[in-house]
PDB file of C-alpha atoms in Angstrom:
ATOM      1  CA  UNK A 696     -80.413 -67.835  65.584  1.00 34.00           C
ATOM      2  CA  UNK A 697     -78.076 -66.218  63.198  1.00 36.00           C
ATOM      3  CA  UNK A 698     -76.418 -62.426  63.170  1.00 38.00           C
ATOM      4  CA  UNK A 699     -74.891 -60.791  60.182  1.00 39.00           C
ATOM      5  CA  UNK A 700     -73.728 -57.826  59.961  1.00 40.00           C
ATOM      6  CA  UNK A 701     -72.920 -55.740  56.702  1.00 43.00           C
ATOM      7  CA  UNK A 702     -71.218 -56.988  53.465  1.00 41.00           C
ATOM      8  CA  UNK A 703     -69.471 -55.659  50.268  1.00 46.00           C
ATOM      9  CA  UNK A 704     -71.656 -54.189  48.251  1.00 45.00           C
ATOM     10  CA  UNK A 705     -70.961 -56.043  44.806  1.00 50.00           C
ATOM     11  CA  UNK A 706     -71.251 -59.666  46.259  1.00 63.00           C
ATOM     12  CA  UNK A 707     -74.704 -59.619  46.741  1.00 69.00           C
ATOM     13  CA  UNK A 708     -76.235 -56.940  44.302  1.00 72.00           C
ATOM     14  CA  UNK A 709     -74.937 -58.471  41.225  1.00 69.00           C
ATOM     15  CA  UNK A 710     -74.771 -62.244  42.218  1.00 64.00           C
ATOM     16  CA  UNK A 711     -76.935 -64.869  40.862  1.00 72.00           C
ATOM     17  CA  UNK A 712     -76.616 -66.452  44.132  1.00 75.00           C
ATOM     18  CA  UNK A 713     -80.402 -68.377  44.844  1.00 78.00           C
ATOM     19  CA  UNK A 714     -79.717 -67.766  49.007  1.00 80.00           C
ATOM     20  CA  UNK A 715     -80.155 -64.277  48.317  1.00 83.00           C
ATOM     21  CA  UNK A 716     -83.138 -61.675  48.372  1.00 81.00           C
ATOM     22  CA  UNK A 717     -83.750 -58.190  48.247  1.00 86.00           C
ATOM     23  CA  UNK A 718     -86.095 -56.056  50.226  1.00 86.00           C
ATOM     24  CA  UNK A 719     -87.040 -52.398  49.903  1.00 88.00           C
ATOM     25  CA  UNK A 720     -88.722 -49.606  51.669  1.00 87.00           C
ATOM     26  CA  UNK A 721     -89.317 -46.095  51.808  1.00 88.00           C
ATOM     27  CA  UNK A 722     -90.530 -43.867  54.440  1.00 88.00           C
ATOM     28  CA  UNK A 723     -91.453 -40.005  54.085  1.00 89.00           C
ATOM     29  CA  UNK A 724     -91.970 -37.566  57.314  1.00 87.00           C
ATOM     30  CA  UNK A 725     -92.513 -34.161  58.198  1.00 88.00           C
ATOM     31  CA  UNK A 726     -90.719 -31.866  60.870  1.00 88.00           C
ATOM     32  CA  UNK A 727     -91.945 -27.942  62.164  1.00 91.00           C
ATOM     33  CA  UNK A 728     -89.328 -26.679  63.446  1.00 93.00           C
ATOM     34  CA  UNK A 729     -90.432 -23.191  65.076  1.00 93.00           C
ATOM     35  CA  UNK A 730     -87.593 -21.079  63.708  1.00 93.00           C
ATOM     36  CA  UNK A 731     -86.165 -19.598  60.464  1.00 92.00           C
ATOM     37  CA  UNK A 732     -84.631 -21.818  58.359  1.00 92.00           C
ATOM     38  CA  UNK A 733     -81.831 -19.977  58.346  1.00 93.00           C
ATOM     39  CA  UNK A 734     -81.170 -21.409  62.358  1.00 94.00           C
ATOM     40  CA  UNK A 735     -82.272 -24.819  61.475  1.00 95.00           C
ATOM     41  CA  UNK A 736     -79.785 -25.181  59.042  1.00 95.00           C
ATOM     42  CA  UNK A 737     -76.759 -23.816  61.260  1.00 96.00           C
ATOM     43  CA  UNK A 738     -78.132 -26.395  63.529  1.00 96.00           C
ATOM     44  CA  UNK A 739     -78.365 -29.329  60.679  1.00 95.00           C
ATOM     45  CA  UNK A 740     -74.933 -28.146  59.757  1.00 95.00           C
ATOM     46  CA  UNK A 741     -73.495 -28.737  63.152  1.00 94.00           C
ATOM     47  CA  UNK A 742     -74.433 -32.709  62.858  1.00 93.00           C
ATOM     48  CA  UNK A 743     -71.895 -34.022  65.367  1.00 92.00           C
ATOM     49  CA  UNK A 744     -73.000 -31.863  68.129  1.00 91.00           C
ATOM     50  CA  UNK A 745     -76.997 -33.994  67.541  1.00 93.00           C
ATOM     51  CA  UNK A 746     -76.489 -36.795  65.431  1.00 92.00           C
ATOM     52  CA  UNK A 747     -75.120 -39.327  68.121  1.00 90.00           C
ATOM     53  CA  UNK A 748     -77.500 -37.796  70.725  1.00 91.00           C
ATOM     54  CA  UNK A 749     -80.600 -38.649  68.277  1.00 91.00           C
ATOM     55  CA  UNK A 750     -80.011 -41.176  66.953  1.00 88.00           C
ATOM     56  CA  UNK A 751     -79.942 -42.976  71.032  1.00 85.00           C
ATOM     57  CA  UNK A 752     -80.168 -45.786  71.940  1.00 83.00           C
ATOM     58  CA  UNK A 753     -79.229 -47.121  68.366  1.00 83.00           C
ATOM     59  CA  UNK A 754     -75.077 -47.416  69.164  1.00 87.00           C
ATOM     60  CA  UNK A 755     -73.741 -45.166  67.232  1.00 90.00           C
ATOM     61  CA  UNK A 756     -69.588 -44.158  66.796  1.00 90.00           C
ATOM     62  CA  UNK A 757     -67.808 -41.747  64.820  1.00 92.00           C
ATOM     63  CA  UNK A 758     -65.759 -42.414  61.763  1.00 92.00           C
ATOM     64  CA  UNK A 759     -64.317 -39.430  60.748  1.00 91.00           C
ATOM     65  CA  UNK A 760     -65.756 -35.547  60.774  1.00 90.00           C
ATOM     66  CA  UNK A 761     -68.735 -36.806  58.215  1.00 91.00           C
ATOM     67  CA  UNK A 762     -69.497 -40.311  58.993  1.00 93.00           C
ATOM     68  CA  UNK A 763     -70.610 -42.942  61.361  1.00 92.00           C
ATOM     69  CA  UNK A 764     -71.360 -46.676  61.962  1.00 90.00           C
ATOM     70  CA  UNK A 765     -74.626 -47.345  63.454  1.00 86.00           C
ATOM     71  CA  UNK A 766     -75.934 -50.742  64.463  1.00 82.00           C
ATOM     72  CA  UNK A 767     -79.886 -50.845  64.285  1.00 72.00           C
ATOM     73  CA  UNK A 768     -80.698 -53.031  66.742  1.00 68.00           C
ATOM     74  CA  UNK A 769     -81.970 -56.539  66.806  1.00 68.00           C
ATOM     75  CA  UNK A 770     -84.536 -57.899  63.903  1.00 64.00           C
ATOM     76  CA  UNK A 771     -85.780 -61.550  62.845  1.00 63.00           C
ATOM     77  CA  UNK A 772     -88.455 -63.398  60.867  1.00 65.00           C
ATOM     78  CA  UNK A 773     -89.080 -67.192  60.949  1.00 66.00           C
ATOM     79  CA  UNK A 774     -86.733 -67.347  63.511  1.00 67.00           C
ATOM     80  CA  UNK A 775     -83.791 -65.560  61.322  1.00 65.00           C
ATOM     81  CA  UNK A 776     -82.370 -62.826  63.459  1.00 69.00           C
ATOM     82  CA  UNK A 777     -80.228 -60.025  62.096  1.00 68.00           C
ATOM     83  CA  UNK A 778     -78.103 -57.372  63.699  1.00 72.00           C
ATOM     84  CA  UNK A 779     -77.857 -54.867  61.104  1.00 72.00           C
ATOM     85  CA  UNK A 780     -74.424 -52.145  61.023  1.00 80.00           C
ATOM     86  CA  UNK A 781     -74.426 -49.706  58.610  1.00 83.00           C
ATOM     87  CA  UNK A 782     -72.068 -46.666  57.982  1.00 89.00           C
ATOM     88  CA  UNK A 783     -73.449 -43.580  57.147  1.00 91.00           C
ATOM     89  CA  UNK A 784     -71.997 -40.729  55.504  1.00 93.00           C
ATOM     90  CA  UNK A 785     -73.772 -37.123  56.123  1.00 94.00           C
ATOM     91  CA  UNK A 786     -73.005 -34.725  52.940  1.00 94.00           C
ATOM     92  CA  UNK A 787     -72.894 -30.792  53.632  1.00 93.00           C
ATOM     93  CA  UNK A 788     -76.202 -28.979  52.690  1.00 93.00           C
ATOM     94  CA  UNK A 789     -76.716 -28.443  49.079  1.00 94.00           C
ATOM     95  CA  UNK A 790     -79.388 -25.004  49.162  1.00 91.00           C
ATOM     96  CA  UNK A 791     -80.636 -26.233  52.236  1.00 93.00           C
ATOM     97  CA  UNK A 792     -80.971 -29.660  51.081  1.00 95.00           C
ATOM     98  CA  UNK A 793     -79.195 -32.089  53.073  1.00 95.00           C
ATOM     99  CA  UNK A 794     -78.211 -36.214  51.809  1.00 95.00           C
ATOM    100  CA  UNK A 795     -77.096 -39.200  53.863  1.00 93.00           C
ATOM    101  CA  UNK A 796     -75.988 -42.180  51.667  1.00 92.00           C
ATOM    102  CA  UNK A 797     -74.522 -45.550  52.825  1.00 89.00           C
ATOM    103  CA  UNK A 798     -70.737 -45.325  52.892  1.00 84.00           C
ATOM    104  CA  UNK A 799     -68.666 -48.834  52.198  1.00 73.00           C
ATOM    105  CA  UNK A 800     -65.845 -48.898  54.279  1.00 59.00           C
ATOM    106  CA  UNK A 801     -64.893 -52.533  54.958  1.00 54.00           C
ATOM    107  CA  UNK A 802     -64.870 -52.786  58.263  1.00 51.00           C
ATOM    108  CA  UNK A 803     -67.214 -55.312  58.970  1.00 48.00           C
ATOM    109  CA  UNK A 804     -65.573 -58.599  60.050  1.00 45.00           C
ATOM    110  CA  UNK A 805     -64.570 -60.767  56.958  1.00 42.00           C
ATOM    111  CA  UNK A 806     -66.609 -63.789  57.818  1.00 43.00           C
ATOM    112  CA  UNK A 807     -69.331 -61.729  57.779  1.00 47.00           C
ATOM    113  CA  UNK A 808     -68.987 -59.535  54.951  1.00 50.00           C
ATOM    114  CA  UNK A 809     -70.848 -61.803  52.412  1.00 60.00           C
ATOM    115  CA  UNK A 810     -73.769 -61.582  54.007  1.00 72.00           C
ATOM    116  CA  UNK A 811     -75.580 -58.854  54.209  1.00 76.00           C
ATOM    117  CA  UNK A 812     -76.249 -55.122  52.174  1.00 81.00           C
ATOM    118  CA  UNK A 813     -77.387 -52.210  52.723  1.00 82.00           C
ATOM    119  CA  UNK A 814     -78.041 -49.229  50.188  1.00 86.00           C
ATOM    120  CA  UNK A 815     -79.070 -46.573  52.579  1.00 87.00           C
ATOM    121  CA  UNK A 816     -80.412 -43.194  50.619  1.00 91.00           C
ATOM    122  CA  UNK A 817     -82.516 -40.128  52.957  1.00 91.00           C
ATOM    123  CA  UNK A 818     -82.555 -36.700  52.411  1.00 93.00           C
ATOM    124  CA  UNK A 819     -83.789 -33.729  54.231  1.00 92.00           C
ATOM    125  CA  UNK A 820     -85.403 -30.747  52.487  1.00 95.00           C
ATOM    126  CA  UNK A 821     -85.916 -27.078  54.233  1.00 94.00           C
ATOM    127  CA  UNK A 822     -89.059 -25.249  52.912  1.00 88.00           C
ATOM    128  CA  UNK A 823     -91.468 -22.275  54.870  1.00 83.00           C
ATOM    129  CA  UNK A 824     -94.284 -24.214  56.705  1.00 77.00           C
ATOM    130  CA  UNK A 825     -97.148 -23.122  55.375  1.00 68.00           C
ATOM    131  CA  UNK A 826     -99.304 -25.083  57.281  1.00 58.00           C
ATOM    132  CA  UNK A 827     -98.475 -22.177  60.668  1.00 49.00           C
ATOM    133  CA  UNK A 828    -100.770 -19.896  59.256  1.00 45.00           C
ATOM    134  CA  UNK A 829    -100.764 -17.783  62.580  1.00 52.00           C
ATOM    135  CA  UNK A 830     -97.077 -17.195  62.592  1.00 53.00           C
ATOM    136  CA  UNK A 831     -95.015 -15.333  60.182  1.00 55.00           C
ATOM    137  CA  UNK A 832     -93.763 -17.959  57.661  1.00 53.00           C
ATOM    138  CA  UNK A 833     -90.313 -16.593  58.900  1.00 58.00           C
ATOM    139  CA  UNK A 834     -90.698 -18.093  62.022  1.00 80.00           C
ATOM    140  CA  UNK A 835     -91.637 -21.914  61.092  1.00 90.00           C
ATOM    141  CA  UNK A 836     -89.487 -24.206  59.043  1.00 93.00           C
ATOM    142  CA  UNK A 837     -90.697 -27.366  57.480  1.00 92.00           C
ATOM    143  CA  UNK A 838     -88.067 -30.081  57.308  1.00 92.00           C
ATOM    144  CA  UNK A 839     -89.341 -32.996  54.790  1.00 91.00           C
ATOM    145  CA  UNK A 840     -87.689 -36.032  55.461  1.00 88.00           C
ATOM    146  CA  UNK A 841     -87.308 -39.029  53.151  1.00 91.00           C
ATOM    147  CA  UNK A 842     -85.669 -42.736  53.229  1.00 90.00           C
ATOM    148  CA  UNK A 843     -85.148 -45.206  50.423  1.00 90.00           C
ATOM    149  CA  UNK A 844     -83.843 -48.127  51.708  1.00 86.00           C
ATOM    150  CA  UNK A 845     -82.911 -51.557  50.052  1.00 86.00           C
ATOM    151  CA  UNK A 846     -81.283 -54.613  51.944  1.00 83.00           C
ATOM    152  CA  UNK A 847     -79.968 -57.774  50.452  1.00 83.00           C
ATOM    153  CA  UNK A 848     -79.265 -60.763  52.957  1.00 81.00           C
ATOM    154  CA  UNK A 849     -78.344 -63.894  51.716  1.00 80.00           C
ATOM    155  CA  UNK A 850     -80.838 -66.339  53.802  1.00 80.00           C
ATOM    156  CA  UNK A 851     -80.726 -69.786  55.350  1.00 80.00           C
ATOM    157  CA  UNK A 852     -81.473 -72.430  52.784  1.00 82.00           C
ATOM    158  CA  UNK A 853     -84.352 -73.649  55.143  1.00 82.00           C
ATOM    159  CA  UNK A 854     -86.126 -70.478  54.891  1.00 80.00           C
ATOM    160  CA  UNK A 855     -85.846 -70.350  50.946  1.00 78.00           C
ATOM    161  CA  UNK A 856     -87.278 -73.628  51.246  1.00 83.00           C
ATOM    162  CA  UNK A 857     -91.323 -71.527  51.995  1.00 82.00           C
ATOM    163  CA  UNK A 858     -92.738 -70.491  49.308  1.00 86.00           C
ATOM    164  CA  UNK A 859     -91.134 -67.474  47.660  1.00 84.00           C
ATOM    165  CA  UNK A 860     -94.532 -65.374  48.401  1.00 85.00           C
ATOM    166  CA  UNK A 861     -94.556 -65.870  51.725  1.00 86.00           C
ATOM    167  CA  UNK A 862     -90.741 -65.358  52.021  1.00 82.00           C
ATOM    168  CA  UNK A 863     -90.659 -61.804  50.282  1.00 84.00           C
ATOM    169  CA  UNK A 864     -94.029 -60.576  51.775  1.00 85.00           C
ATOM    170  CA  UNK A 865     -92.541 -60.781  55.297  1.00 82.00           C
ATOM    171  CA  UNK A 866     -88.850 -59.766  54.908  1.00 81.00           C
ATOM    172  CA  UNK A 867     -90.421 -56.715  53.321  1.00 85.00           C
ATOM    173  CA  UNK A 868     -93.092 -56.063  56.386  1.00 83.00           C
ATOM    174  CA  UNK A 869     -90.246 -56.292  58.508  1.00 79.00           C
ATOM    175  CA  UNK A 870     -88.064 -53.729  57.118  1.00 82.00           C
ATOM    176  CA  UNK A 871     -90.941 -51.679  56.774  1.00 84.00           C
ATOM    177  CA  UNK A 872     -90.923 -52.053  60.401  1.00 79.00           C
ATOM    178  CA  UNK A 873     -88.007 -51.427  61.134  1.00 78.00           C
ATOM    179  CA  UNK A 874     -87.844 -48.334  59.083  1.00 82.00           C
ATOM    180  CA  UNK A 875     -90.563 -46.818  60.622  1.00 81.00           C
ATOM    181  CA  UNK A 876     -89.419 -47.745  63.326  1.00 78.00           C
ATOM    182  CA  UNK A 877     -86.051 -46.047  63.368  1.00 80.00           C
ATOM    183  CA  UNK A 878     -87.378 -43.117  61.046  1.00 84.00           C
ATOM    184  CA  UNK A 879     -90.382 -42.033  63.515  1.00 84.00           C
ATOM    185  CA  UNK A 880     -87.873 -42.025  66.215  1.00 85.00           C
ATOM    186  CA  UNK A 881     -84.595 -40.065  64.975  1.00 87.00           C
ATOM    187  CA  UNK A 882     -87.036 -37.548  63.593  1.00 88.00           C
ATOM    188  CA  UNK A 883     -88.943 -37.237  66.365  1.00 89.00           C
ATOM    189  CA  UNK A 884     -85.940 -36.745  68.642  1.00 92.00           C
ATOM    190  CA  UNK A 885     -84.051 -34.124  66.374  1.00 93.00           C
ATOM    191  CA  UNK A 886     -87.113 -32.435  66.181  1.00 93.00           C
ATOM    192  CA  UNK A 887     -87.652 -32.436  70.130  1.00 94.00           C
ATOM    193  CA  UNK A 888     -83.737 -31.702  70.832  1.00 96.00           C
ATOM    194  CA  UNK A 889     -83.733 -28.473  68.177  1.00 96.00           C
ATOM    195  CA  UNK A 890     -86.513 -26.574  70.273  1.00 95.00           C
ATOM    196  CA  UNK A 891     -84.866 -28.447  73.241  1.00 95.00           C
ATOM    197  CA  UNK A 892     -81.675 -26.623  72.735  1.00 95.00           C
ATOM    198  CA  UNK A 893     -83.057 -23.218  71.338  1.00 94.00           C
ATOM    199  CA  UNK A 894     -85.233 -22.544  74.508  1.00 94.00           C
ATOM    200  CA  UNK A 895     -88.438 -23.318  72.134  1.00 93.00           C
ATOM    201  CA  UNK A 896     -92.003 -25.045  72.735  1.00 91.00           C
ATOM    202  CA  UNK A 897     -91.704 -28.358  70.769  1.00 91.00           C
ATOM    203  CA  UNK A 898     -95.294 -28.932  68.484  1.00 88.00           C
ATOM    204  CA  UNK A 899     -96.428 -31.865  68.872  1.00 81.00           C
ATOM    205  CA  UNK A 900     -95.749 -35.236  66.606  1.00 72.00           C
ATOM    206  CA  UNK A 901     -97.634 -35.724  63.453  1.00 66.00           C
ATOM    207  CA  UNK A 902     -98.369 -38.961  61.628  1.00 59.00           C
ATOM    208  CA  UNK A 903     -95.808 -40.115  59.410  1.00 51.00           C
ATOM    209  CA  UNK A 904     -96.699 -40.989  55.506  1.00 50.00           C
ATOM    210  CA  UNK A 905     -95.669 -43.645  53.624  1.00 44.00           C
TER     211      UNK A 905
END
């Protein structure tokens, strides 16, 4: 068993190194929040009052008033086990549209740092939900959420050994995994602790698309 943890971004994203591959996925939700989106976005705006709540049990710590370092939890394949750390920055609301990007800050242990990537790229988009067609459109707020996430790891020379097929195929299920994973859950949870903390009835979850 092997943990990494995050590396510097160049190394591994412009090598030629053979050890290393690159997996992507994206993930795409939908929130109702049952107010205006005027209230959902003082809410969004007022991340460090939710974010560490929601994003539980993930360990999650402050970096400054924008950003934090969250480790994901534990992942393998083939007996390949990573503990993946990234550090996210939140960026204010641009008309109601709201970006968190990866944010390189070298803190990950030097022994470690030539390991692993992340390129870590969501957004959140507030729009009327039409779908509510019972309520006044002023009184439901659709929240799209969307991830693109790439990863490059720089893998045991045993495991390169499989054929290349059957190497890519599963590192990509599993991040797929683990982004849904993740994705389902934080916006489940910021969707349950808005109504939560505005004396609201939460609606109930809806199926994710991919």
């Amino acid at each position: 068993m092997l943990l990494l943890s995050r590396s510097e971004p160049d190394n591994l994203r412009q090598g030629s190194d053979p050890q290393v591959r690159c997996y992507r996925s994206t993930f795409s939700d939908q929130m109702e929040m049952l107010a205006a989106a005027s209230t959902v976005a003082d809410y969004l705006d007022r991340h460090e009052v939710w974010f560490q709540r929601c994003a539980s049990p993930m360990d999650v710590v402050a970096i400054d008033g924008q950003s934090y370092s969250l480790t994901l939890g534990r992942f393998g394949n083939f007996g390949f086990e990573v503990e993946p750390t990234i550090d996210l920055r939140l960026l204010p609301q641009e008309e109601r549209v709201y970006r968190i990007e990866t944010l390189h800050t070298g803190s990950t242990a030097s022994d470690l740092r030539a390991h692993y990537d992340v390129d870590f790229k969501a957004q959140m988009a507030l729009e009327p939900w039409a779908q509510t067609a019972e309520q006044n459109p002023e009184d439901a707020t659709a929240v799209s959420w969307t991830l693109d996430l790439s990863v490059w790891i720089r893998l045991p020379r045993v495991i390169t050994m499989l054929p290349e097929q059957l190497v890519q195929s599963s590192g990509d299920h599993l991040l797929k995994q683990i982004v849904r994973q993740i994705s389902r859950r934080l916006t489940w949870k910021v969707q349950a602790d808005f109504h939560a903390t505005h004396g609201l009835d939460c609606p109930p979850r809806r199926r994710a698309a991919f």
